[in-house]
Amino acid sequence: MEIVLNYLKDNLENYLEELKEYLKIPSVSALPAHKDDMLRCAEFASKKLKDAGMNEVKIFPTEGHPIVYGEWLEKPGKPTVLIYGHYDVQPVDPLNLWKNPPFDPVISDGKIWARGANDNKGQHFVHVKAVEAFFKTLNELPLNVKFILEGEEEVGSESLVKFLKQQKELLKCDTVLISDTSMYAKGVPTITYGLRGLLYMEVEVVGPDKDLHSGSFGGAVANPINELAKIISKLHDQNGRVTVPNFYKNVLKLSKKERENFKALKLSDKQYAKEVGVKELQGEKGFSTLERLWARPTLDCNGIIGGFTDEGAKTVLPSKVTAKISMRLIPDQDPVKIAKEFSRYVKSLAPKSVKVDVRTLHYGYGVVVPIESKAIAAGATAVSKAFGKKTFFTREGGSIPVVVDFVNQLKAPAVLMGLGLDSDDIHSPNEHFLVENFEKGLYASALFIDEFSRS
Ligand code: BES
Ligand code: ZN
């Protein structure tokens, strides 16, 4: 193993240069204008898989963005690891807040700065390079490897979920290795065993069939923005609980043991508030911050579009307004059922003077992976060795929609080996990734492959 780890160390600079090339491709899955960039990015990723020694590298077209696959299966009798990542990134707005252009990566201050640096190009690239290092030094891997890189994670993974159902044989494996989460804190090796699900809705409230003068008509006609604001304000009660009927019905209760484990992580509310720049924290009563983030469902309005938003003043009574509202879900909440309840409830809150339309944009289920598996043990050992500390086990508030399908369809445990930090500003201007985590991630990946090959 020393030879592999040394090779990785010696090539760190080259890998960072290659990562920069990857980061230059503006692979924003949500925006149709980037469709060609998505294909270009898939081609780049497939080239990297070939260079890393993968056989059968293929780009599978989908109704959405392409899926990149590669495999090396020349160790019969040895376990197979499926390594997952996503090459798509979130939109970059607001662009003016970036200190450096989002697709012009730079390394400064021990960090690599670009959209996708952490989420997820930087994080999955470590596995590509770790695999490559085995071939360069030992001419082989000690186990079988498959890669699956998708381009729709940030928009709900619809195509990959379908692909998975049709291609169970192709993706068959003993474990799925994923680096797309956060470490508990800087320098703290972390394995995550739970993710929240997500249900993303759009609520459109329509009043008059055209914009009206707010002086001539205000007072006589319902204002859709006012009515939407009233609806949104009714979606939580005074205890911070979501009021959608049956919302909490199937939420798995936290066991006493898990509550104790969360408590033992000793999160300081004060410090946390300071880090995110708020005066104090807020949320559902009766639960600690980590419980609220990791094991309780939430509802948030993510955006409102409507009325006059340019500079200055315009006296208008808008015809319509749209809100984007998402819910983070906990096993065993069913997003399909909750979408129906939400839709019915929101409509019931609106007065007759407006029309309300509720649409589902996408959804994914929450997941909790049992931590007693050889794969998770190998993951915990690998990150512990790479970072030189004892591994923490966490859940996370974010979502990776396909994980539940990996676990259920492939019957394989997922090892969530996060290398990012919550302070890396993913989805936000000035996203970055610690060079130190990239480097230690390379070692952790190689150590995992070695460790798991012996299980
Ligand atoms: N890498 C994140 C998920 C994540 C972030 C997990 C931080 C744990 C900690 C992933 O790329 C992501 O952003 N997922 C989306 C999924 C959604 C658009 C379906 C999310 O959570 O919003
Ligand atoms: Zn993301």
Short mmCIF file of C-alpha atoms and ligand atoms in Angstrom, two decimals:
data_model
loop_
_atom_site.label_atom_id
_atom_site.label_comp_id
_atom_site.label_asym_id
_atom_site.label_seq_id
_atom_site.Cartn_x
_atom_site.Cartn_y
_atom_site.Cartn_z
CA MET A 1 0.00 0.00 0.00
CA GLU A 2 2.86 2.40 0.77
CA ILE A 3 3.73 2.53 -2.91
CA VAL A 4 0.17 3.54 -3.85
CA LEU A 5 -0.04 6.19 -1.14
CA ASN A 6 3.35 7.60 -2.10
CA TYR A 7 2.35 7.72 -5.73
CA LEU A 8 -0.77 9.67 -4.80
CA LYS A 9 1.27 12.07 -2.71
CA ASP A 10 3.79 12.65 -5.50
CA ASN A 11 1.06 13.37 -8.02
CA LEU A 12 -1.11 15.71 -5.98
CA GLU A 13 -0.22 18.77 -8.06
CA ASN A 14 -1.06 17.00 -11.33
CA TYR A 15 -4.40 15.84 -9.95
CA LEU A 16 -5.27 19.37 -8.92
CA GLU A 17 -4.49 20.59 -12.44
CA GLU A 18 -6.73 17.89 -13.91
CA LEU A 19 -9.47 18.73 -11.45
CA LYS A 20 -9.25 22.36 -12.57
CA GLU A 21 -9.96 21.26 -16.16
CA TYR A 22 -13.00 19.33 -14.93
CA LEU A 23 -14.20 22.36 -12.98
CA LYS A 24 -13.92 24.62 -16.01
CA ILE A 25 -16.86 22.85 -17.66
CA PRO A 26 -20.07 24.66 -16.62
CA SER A 27 -22.18 21.54 -16.11
CA VAL A 28 -25.27 23.15 -14.62
CA SER A 29 -27.95 20.48 -14.91
CA ALA A 30 -30.90 22.72 -14.06
CA LEU A 31 -30.41 25.15 -16.94
CA PRO A 32 -31.31 24.07 -20.51
CA ALA A 33 -28.68 26.48 -21.89
CA HIS A 34 -25.99 24.13 -20.53
CA LYS A 35 -27.19 20.97 -22.28
CA ASP A 36 -24.09 20.78 -24.49
CA ASP A 37 -21.80 21.47 -21.56
CA MET A 38 -23.37 18.50 -19.80
CA LEU A 39 -22.43 16.22 -22.68
CA ARG A 40 -18.94 17.72 -22.83
CA CYS A 41 -18.57 17.11 -19.11
CA ALA A 42 -19.75 13.50 -19.44
CA GLU A 43 -17.14 13.00 -22.17
CA PHE A 44 -14.45 14.50 -19.98
CA ALA A 45 -15.42 12.19 -17.10
CA SER A 46 -15.45 9.14 -19.36
CA LYS A 47 -11.96 10.01 -20.62
CA LYS A 48 -10.77 10.20 -17.01
CA LEU A 49 -12.28 6.79 -16.26
CA LYS A 50 -10.45 5.30 -19.26
CA ASP A 51 -7.19 6.91 -18.16
CA ALA A 52 -7.76 5.47 -14.70
CA GLY A 53 -7.77 1.96 -16.16
CA MET A 54 -11.50 1.26 -16.44
CA ASN A 55 -12.79 -1.03 -19.18
CA GLU A 56 -16.16 -0.85 -20.91
CA VAL A 57 -16.38 2.88 -20.38
CA LYS A 58 -19.71 4.04 -21.76
CA ILE A 59 -21.84 7.13 -21.91
CA PHE A 60 -25.50 6.18 -21.62
CA PRO A 61 -27.83 8.82 -23.04
CA THR A 62 -31.01 9.40 -21.01
CA GLU A 63 -34.08 11.59 -21.37
CA GLY A 64 -32.16 14.05 -19.24
CA HIS A 65 -28.38 14.19 -18.95
CA PRO A 66 -26.01 11.30 -19.78
CA ILE A 67 -24.82 8.68 -17.30
CA VAL A 68 -21.14 7.71 -17.38
CA TYR A 69 -20.16 4.14 -16.57
CA GLY A 70 -16.88 2.23 -16.35
CA GLU A 71 -15.75 -1.08 -14.83
CA TRP A 72 -12.77 -3.23 -14.06
CA LEU A 73 -13.86 -6.70 -13.04
CA GLU A 74 -10.73 -8.77 -13.24
CA LYS A 75 -10.65 -10.01 -9.66
CA PRO A 76 -13.23 -12.78 -9.57
CA GLY A 77 -13.86 -13.93 -6.01
CA LYS A 78 -13.08 -10.47 -4.68
CA PRO A 79 -15.73 -7.95 -3.68
CA THR A 80 -17.05 -5.29 -6.07
CA VAL A 81 -17.27 -1.63 -5.15
CA LEU A 82 -19.59 0.67 -7.06
CA ILE A 83 -18.28 4.22 -6.85
CA TYR A 84 -20.92 6.90 -7.37
CA GLY A 85 -20.55 10.61 -8.06
CA HIS A 86 -22.30 13.41 -9.92
CA TYR A 87 -20.71 15.67 -12.50
CA ASP A 88 -23.57 18.17 -12.53
CA VAL A 89 -23.44 21.32 -10.44
CA GLN A 90 -25.89 23.89 -9.10
CA PRO A 91 -26.54 27.22 -10.83
CA VAL A 92 -24.07 29.95 -9.89
CA ASP A 93 -26.34 32.88 -9.19
CA PRO A 94 -25.87 35.45 -7.71
CA LEU A 95 -22.81 35.77 -9.92
CA ASN A 96 -21.75 39.18 -8.59
CA LEU A 97 -20.96 37.69 -5.19
CA TRP A 98 -18.21 35.40 -6.54
CA LYS A 99 -14.72 36.68 -5.74
CA ASN A 100 -13.45 34.67 -8.69
CA PRO A 101 -15.51 33.47 -11.69
CA PRO A 102 -17.25 30.15 -10.79
CA PHE A 103 -15.85 28.22 -13.75
CA ASP A 104 -12.34 29.62 -13.62
CA PRO A 105 -10.89 27.58 -10.75
CA VAL A 106 -8.07 28.96 -8.62
CA ILE A 107 -6.13 27.54 -5.70
CA SER A 108 -5.48 29.97 -2.88
CA ASP A 109 -5.49 29.87 0.88
CA GLY A 110 -5.22 26.06 0.86
CA LYS A 111 -8.50 25.74 -1.01
CA ILE A 112 -9.65 25.16 -4.55
CA TRP A 113 -12.37 27.66 -5.50
CA ALA A 114 -15.00 26.93 -8.16
CA ARG A 115 -18.58 25.75 -8.58
CA GLY A 116 -18.38 21.96 -8.12
CA ALA A 117 -15.03 22.05 -6.28
CA ASN A 118 -16.65 20.21 -3.38
CA ASP A 119 -20.09 19.27 -4.74
CA ASN A 120 -19.26 17.00 -6.36
CA LYS A 121 -16.39 17.00 -8.87
CA GLY A 122 -13.63 17.42 -6.27
CA GLN A 123 -15.08 14.75 -4.02
CA HIS A 124 -15.57 11.98 -6.58
CA PHE A 125 -12.38 12.80 -8.48
CA VAL A 126 -10.34 11.44 -5.54
CA HIS A 127 -11.73 7.97 -6.22
CA VAL A 128 -10.89 8.15 -9.93
CA LYS A 129 -7.31 9.04 -9.09
CA ALA A 130 -6.98 6.51 -6.26
CA VAL A 131 -8.05 3.75 -8.64
CA GLU A 132 -5.62 5.02 -11.27
CA ALA A 133 -2.78 4.98 -8.73
CA PHE A 134 -3.24 1.24 -8.16
CA PHE A 135 -2.79 0.56 -11.87
CA LYS A 136 0.20 2.87 -12.17
CA THR A 137 1.99 1.24 -9.25
CA LEU A 138 0.74 -2.35 -8.96
CA ASN A 139 -0.79 -2.86 -12.44
CA GLU A 140 -4.05 -3.99 -10.90
CA LEU A 141 -6.69 -3.38 -8.27
CA PRO A 142 -7.12 -5.72 -5.29
CA LEU A 143 -10.89 -5.89 -5.94
CA ASN A 144 -13.46 -5.13 -8.65
CA VAL A 145 -14.56 -1.58 -9.30
CA LYS A 146 -17.47 -0.01 -11.14
CA PHE A 147 -18.00 3.72 -11.56
CA ILE A 148 -21.31 5.44 -12.11
CA LEU A 149 -21.30 9.20 -12.61
CA GLU A 150 -24.57 10.98 -13.21
CA GLY A 151 -25.54 14.44 -14.41
CA GLU A 152 -28.87 14.95 -12.65
CA GLU A 153 -28.20 14.70 -8.92
CA GLU A 154 -28.87 18.37 -8.36
CA VAL A 155 -32.24 18.08 -10.08
CA GLY A 156 -33.53 14.88 -8.48
CA SER A 157 -31.72 11.97 -10.25
CA GLU A 158 -34.79 10.89 -12.19
CA SER A 159 -32.86 9.24 -15.03
CA LEU A 160 -30.44 7.38 -12.78
CA VAL A 161 -33.26 6.01 -10.62
CA LYS A 162 -34.88 4.62 -13.81
CA PHE A 163 -31.53 3.34 -15.12
CA LEU A 164 -30.86 1.56 -11.85
CA LYS A 165 -34.14 -0.34 -12.05
CA GLN A 166 -33.32 -1.52 -15.59
CA GLN A 167 -29.63 -2.22 -15.02
CA LYS A 168 -29.47 -4.03 -11.72
CA GLU A 169 -27.13 -6.64 -13.16
CA LEU A 170 -24.72 -4.07 -14.59
CA LEU A 171 -24.57 -2.23 -11.28
CA LYS A 172 -24.51 -5.31 -9.05
CA CYS A 173 -22.00 -4.77 -6.25
CA ASP A 174 -21.14 -5.45 -2.63
CA THR A 175 -21.09 -1.84 -1.57
CA VAL A 176 -21.58 1.65 -2.96
CA LEU A 177 -18.89 4.17 -2.10
CA ILE A 178 -19.98 7.81 -2.21
CA SER A 179 -18.18 11.00 -1.28
CA ASP A 180 -20.88 13.68 -1.49
CA THR A 181 -21.43 14.63 2.15
CA SER A 182 -19.67 16.65 4.83
CA MET A 183 -17.24 15.83 7.59
CA TYR A 184 -18.54 16.57 11.07
CA ALA A 185 -15.82 19.21 11.43
CA LYS A 186 -12.46 20.02 9.89
CA GLY A 187 -10.01 17.19 10.50
CA VAL A 188 -12.68 14.85 11.89
CA PRO A 189 -12.97 11.68 9.77
CA THR A 190 -16.66 11.02 9.25
CA ILE A 191 -18.93 8.32 7.93
CA THR A 192 -22.54 9.37 7.38
CA TYR A 193 -25.25 6.74 7.75
CA GLY A 194 -28.42 8.75 7.14
CA LEU A 195 -29.69 11.33 4.66
CA ARG A 196 -32.95 13.21 4.50
CA GLY A 197 -35.31 12.83 1.57
CA LEU A 198 -36.72 15.74 -0.36
CA LEU A 199 -40.05 16.79 -1.80
CA TYR A 200 -39.96 19.88 -4.00
CA MET A 201 -43.23 21.66 -4.80
CA GLU A 202 -44.31 24.75 -6.68
CA VAL A 203 -47.36 26.73 -5.61
CA GLU A 204 -48.88 29.17 -8.07
CA VAL A 205 -51.46 31.67 -6.86
CA VAL A 206 -53.40 33.56 -9.53
CA GLY A 207 -55.72 36.49 -8.95
CA PRO A 208 -56.84 38.88 -11.71
CA ASP A 209 -56.03 37.73 -15.24
CA LYS A 210 -53.63 40.66 -15.73
CA ASP A 211 -51.59 43.03 -13.57
CA LEU A 212 -53.71 45.89 -12.25
CA HIS A 213 -53.12 49.43 -10.98
CA SER A 214 -52.88 49.02 -7.21
CA GLY A 215 -54.59 52.36 -6.62
CA SER A 216 -57.55 51.75 -8.86
CA PHE A 217 -58.04 48.15 -7.79
CA GLY A 218 -56.23 47.60 -4.45
CA GLY A 219 -58.89 47.03 -1.81
CA ALA A 220 -61.35 45.45 -4.18
CA VAL A 221 -59.32 42.60 -5.63
CA ALA A 222 -57.26 39.94 -3.82
CA ASN A 223 -53.51 40.37 -4.19
CA PRO A 224 -51.94 36.94 -4.96
CA ILE A 225 -48.70 37.86 -3.17
CA ASN A 226 -50.56 38.82 0.02
CA GLU A 227 -52.60 35.63 -0.16
CA LEU A 228 -49.52 33.46 -0.79
CA ALA A 229 -47.76 35.07 2.18
CA LYS A 230 -50.75 34.18 4.38
CA ILE A 231 -50.66 30.60 3.14
CA ILE A 232 -46.93 30.25 3.77
CA SER A 233 -47.28 31.70 7.25
CA LYS A 234 -49.78 28.96 8.09
CA LEU A 235 -47.46 26.10 7.12
CA HIS A 236 -45.80 26.11 10.58
CA ASP A 237 -47.35 26.40 14.05
CA GLN A 238 -45.94 28.31 17.05
CA ASN A 239 -43.82 25.30 18.00
CA GLY A 240 -42.09 25.23 14.65
CA ARG A 241 -43.98 22.15 13.57
CA VAL A 242 -45.21 21.70 10.01
CA THR A 243 -49.01 21.88 9.86
CA VAL A 244 -49.57 19.76 6.72
CA PRO A 245 -51.97 16.98 7.82
CA ASN A 246 -50.32 13.60 8.53
CA PHE A 247 -46.89 15.11 7.89
CA TYR A 248 -45.30 13.45 10.92
CA LYS A 249 -47.26 10.21 10.68
CA ASN A 250 -44.46 7.91 9.48
CA VAL A 251 -41.43 9.71 10.86
CA LEU A 252 -39.14 7.14 12.47
CA LYS A 253 -38.65 8.08 16.09
CA LEU A 254 -35.15 8.66 17.35
CA SER A 255 -34.06 5.91 19.68
CA LYS A 256 -32.68 6.85 23.07
CA LYS A 257 -29.32 5.49 21.97
CA GLU A 258 -29.22 7.65 18.86
CA ARG A 259 -30.24 10.76 20.80
CA GLU A 260 -27.34 10.04 23.15
CA ASN A 261 -24.95 9.56 20.24
CA PHE A 262 -25.99 12.89 18.75
CA LYS A 263 -25.55 14.54 22.13
CA ALA A 264 -22.07 13.07 22.47
CA LEU A 265 -21.06 15.03 19.34
CA LYS A 266 -21.38 18.14 21.51
CA LEU A 267 -22.54 20.66 18.94
CA SER A 268 -22.46 24.17 20.34
CA ASP A 269 -25.57 26.12 19.26
CA LYS A 270 -23.77 29.37 19.92
CA GLN A 271 -20.80 28.45 17.76
CA TYR A 272 -23.07 27.11 15.02
CA ALA A 273 -25.12 30.33 15.01
CA LYS A 274 -21.94 32.33 14.75
CA GLU A 275 -20.66 30.25 11.83
CA VAL A 276 -23.81 30.74 9.78
CA GLY A 277 -24.06 34.39 10.77
CA VAL A 278 -27.36 34.46 12.67
CA LYS A 279 -28.10 35.81 16.14
CA GLU A 280 -29.77 32.63 17.34
CA LEU A 281 -31.00 29.30 16.02
CA GLN A 282 -34.62 28.38 15.43
CA GLY A 283 -36.69 25.29 14.71
CA GLU A 284 -39.03 22.63 15.99
CA LYS A 285 -39.41 22.73 19.77
CA GLY A 286 -38.32 19.73 21.82
CA PHE A 287 -35.40 18.68 19.62
CA SER A 288 -31.71 19.56 19.68
CA THR A 289 -30.11 21.22 16.67
CA LEU A 290 -28.53 18.00 15.38
CA GLU A 291 -31.83 16.17 15.85
CA ARG A 292 -33.65 18.87 13.90
CA LEU A 293 -31.06 18.81 11.12
CA TRP A 294 -30.58 15.08 10.78
CA ALA A 295 -33.64 13.29 12.06
CA ARG A 296 -36.63 15.63 11.84
CA PRO A 297 -38.49 16.69 8.71
CA THR A 298 -38.68 20.37 7.76
CA LEU A 299 -40.43 22.67 5.30
CA ASP A 300 -38.86 25.72 3.67
CA CYS A 301 -39.85 28.23 1.07
CA ASN A 302 -36.89 28.40 -1.34
CA GLY A 303 -38.02 31.26 -3.53
CA ILE A 304 -40.90 33.51 -4.52
CA ILE A 305 -41.35 34.85 -8.01
CA GLY A 306 -43.88 37.55 -8.62
CA GLY A 307 -44.80 41.20 -8.79
CA PHE A 308 -42.41 44.05 -9.40
CA THR A 309 -38.79 43.19 -8.53
CA ASP A 310 -36.74 45.75 -10.45
CA GLU A 311 -35.15 48.75 -8.80
CA GLY A 312 -37.39 51.54 -7.61
CA ALA A 313 -41.13 51.49 -7.12
CA LYS A 314 -44.05 50.39 -9.26
CA THR A 315 -47.58 50.44 -7.92
CA VAL A 316 -48.99 47.22 -9.20
CA LEU A 317 -51.33 44.52 -8.06
CA PRO A 318 -49.77 41.44 -9.66
CA SER A 319 -51.79 38.86 -11.50
CA LYS A 320 -49.84 35.88 -10.20
CA VAL A 321 -47.08 34.70 -7.90
CA THR A 322 -45.22 31.43 -7.59
CA ALA A 323 -43.48 29.96 -4.55
CA LYS A 324 -40.96 27.16 -4.54
CA ILE A 325 -41.43 25.14 -1.38
CA SER A 326 -39.41 22.09 -0.41
CA MET A 327 -39.63 19.62 2.43
CA ARG A 328 -36.77 17.54 3.84
CA LEU A 329 -38.11 14.14 4.76
CA ILE A 330 -37.15 11.39 7.19
CA PRO A 331 -37.69 7.66 6.72
CA ASP A 332 -40.45 6.37 6.50
CA GLN A 333 -42.21 9.49 5.21
CA ASP A 334 -43.58 8.90 1.72
CA PRO A 335 -43.04 11.93 -0.54
CA VAL A 336 -45.85 10.85 -2.89
CA LYS A 337 -48.41 10.81 -0.08
CA ILE A 338 -47.08 14.02 1.42
CA ALA A 339 -47.30 15.76 -1.96
CA LYS A 340 -51.02 14.98 -2.05
CA GLU A 341 -51.59 16.12 1.52
CA PHE A 342 -49.60 19.30 0.89
CA SER A 343 -51.51 20.11 -2.26
CA ARG A 344 -54.91 19.58 -0.65
CA TYR A 345 -53.93 21.56 2.45
CA VAL A 346 -52.47 24.55 0.57
CA LYS A 347 -55.60 24.78 -1.58
CA SER A 348 -57.75 24.64 1.54
CA LEU A 349 -55.88 27.62 2.99
CA ALA A 350 -56.58 29.88 0.01
CA PRO A 351 -59.62 32.19 -0.23
CA LYS A 352 -62.07 31.82 -3.14
CA SER A 353 -60.78 35.07 -4.63
CA VAL A 354 -57.64 33.38 -5.98
CA LYS A 355 -56.87 30.23 -7.95
CA VAL A 356 -54.17 27.94 -6.60
CA ASP A 357 -52.21 25.40 -8.58
CA VAL A 358 -49.79 23.02 -6.83
CA ARG A 359 -47.17 21.03 -8.75
CA THR A 360 -44.52 18.51 -7.72
CA LEU A 361 -41.09 19.24 -9.23
CA HIS A 362 -39.21 16.24 -7.85
CA TYR A 363 -38.87 14.03 -4.83
CA GLY A 364 -36.61 11.47 -3.18
CA TYR A 365 -36.85 9.27 -0.10
CA GLY A 366 -34.78 9.62 3.05
CA VAL A 367 -32.47 6.80 4.05
CA VAL A 368 -30.79 5.34 7.11
CA VAL A 369 -28.11 2.74 6.36
CA PRO A 370 -27.48 0.07 9.03
CA ILE A 371 -23.97 0.71 10.27
CA GLU A 372 -23.07 -2.88 10.99
CA SER A 373 -21.49 -3.92 7.71
CA LYS A 374 -17.99 -4.82 6.57
CA ALA A 375 -18.11 -2.02 4.04
CA ILE A 376 -18.87 0.66 6.62
CA ALA A 377 -16.22 -0.76 8.93
CA ALA A 378 -13.71 -0.58 6.07
CA GLY A 379 -14.81 3.00 5.34
CA ALA A 380 -14.42 4.01 8.97
CA THR A 381 -10.94 2.47 9.14
CA ALA A 382 -9.87 4.09 5.88
CA VAL A 383 -10.87 7.66 6.84
CA SER A 384 -9.48 7.19 10.32
CA LYS A 385 -6.09 6.19 8.90
CA ALA A 386 -6.11 8.95 6.31
CA PHE A 387 -7.02 11.73 8.75
CA GLY A 388 -5.25 10.27 11.79
CA LYS A 389 -8.20 10.41 14.20
CA LYS A 390 -11.11 8.33 15.40
CA THR A 391 -14.04 8.24 12.97
CA PHE A 392 -17.31 9.97 13.82
CA PHE A 393 -20.65 8.59 12.65
CA THR A 394 -23.22 11.17 11.62
CA ARG A 395 -26.46 11.62 9.77
CA GLU A 396 -26.95 14.57 7.43
CA GLY A 397 -29.69 17.01 6.58
CA GLY A 398 -28.98 17.06 2.84
CA SER A 399 -30.22 14.58 0.25
CA ILE A 400 -28.71 12.31 -2.38
CA PRO A 401 -31.85 10.95 -4.02
CA VAL A 402 -30.40 7.77 -5.51
CA VAL A 403 -28.91 6.39 -2.28
CA VAL A 404 -32.13 4.80 -1.12
CA ASP A 405 -32.43 3.05 -4.49
CA PHE A 406 -28.87 1.75 -4.28
CA VAL A 407 -29.61 0.34 -0.86
CA ASN A 408 -33.01 -1.15 -1.77
CA GLN A 409 -32.46 -2.25 -5.38
CA LEU A 410 -28.85 -3.41 -5.19
CA LYS A 411 -29.13 -4.61 -1.59
CA ALA A 412 -25.73 -3.10 -0.96
CA PRO A 413 -24.74 -0.89 1.97
CA ALA A 414 -23.76 2.66 1.04
CA VAL A 415 -20.57 4.04 2.53
CA LEU A 416 -20.96 7.81 2.71
CA MET A 417 -17.38 8.97 3.03
CA GLY A 418 -17.79 12.73 3.12
CA LEU A 419 -14.76 14.90 2.44
CA GLY A 420 -16.47 18.29 2.33
CA LEU A 421 -17.06 20.76 5.12
CA ASP A 422 -20.35 22.49 5.89
CA SER A 423 -18.39 25.73 5.56
CA ASP A 424 -17.40 25.00 1.94
CA ASP A 425 -20.32 27.07 0.61
CA ILE A 426 -21.75 24.43 -1.70
CA HIS A 427 -24.74 25.73 -3.74
CA SER A 428 -23.58 29.20 -2.77
CA PRO A 429 -21.17 31.78 -4.21
CA ASN A 430 -17.46 31.00 -3.63
CA GLU A 431 -17.82 27.26 -3.28
CA HIS A 432 -14.49 25.72 -2.31
CA PHE A 433 -12.83 22.51 -1.22
CA LEU A 434 -9.85 22.12 1.10
CA VAL A 435 -6.75 20.89 -0.73
CA GLU A 436 -5.93 19.00 2.46
CA ASN A 437 -9.24 17.12 2.25
CA PHE A 438 -8.69 16.40 -1.43
CA GLU A 439 -5.27 14.96 -0.57
CA LYS A 440 -6.43 12.93 2.42
CA GLY A 441 -9.46 11.85 0.41
CA LEU A 442 -7.10 10.28 -2.15
CA TYR A 443 -5.46 8.27 0.63
CA ALA A 444 -8.81 7.38 2.21
CA SER A 445 -10.08 6.05 -1.10
CA ALA A 446 -6.99 3.91 -1.69
CA LEU A 447 -7.07 2.66 1.90
CA PHE A 448 -10.73 1.76 1.54
CA ILE A 449 -10.05 -0.27 -1.59
CA ASP A 450 -7.23 -2.08 0.19
CA GLU A 451 -9.21 -2.61 3.39
CA PHE A 452 -12.40 -3.77 1.70
CA SER A 453 -10.52 -6.14 -0.62
CA ARG A 454 -9.51 -8.10 2.46
CA SER A 455 -13.02 -8.42 3.88
N1 BES B 1 -23.89 16.92 -1.87
C1 BES B 1 -25.24 17.29 -1.72
C2 BES B 1 -25.93 16.58 -0.60
C3 BES B 1 -25.41 16.88 0.77
C4 BES B 1 -24.92 18.11 1.10
C5 BES B 1 -25.46 15.92 1.70
C6 BES B 1 -24.43 18.36 2.35
C7 BES B 1 -24.99 16.16 2.96
C8 BES B 1 -24.47 17.40 3.28
C9 BES B 1 -26.00 17.02 -2.99
O1 BES B 1 -25.30 17.36 -4.14
C10 BES B 1 -27.22 17.90 -2.99
O2 BES B 1 -27.11 19.08 -2.97
N2 BES B 1 -28.38 17.29 -3.06
C11 BES B 1 -29.58 18.00 -3.25
C12 BES B 1 -30.56 17.01 -3.78
C13 BES B 1 -31.81 17.57 -4.35
C14 BES B 1 -31.62 18.66 -5.34
C15 BES B 1 -32.65 16.47 -4.90
C16 BES B 1 -30.04 18.61 -1.94
O3 BES B 1 -29.84 18.04 -0.87
O4 BES B 1 -30.60 19.70 -1.99
ZN ZN B 2 -25.44 19.58 -4.33
#
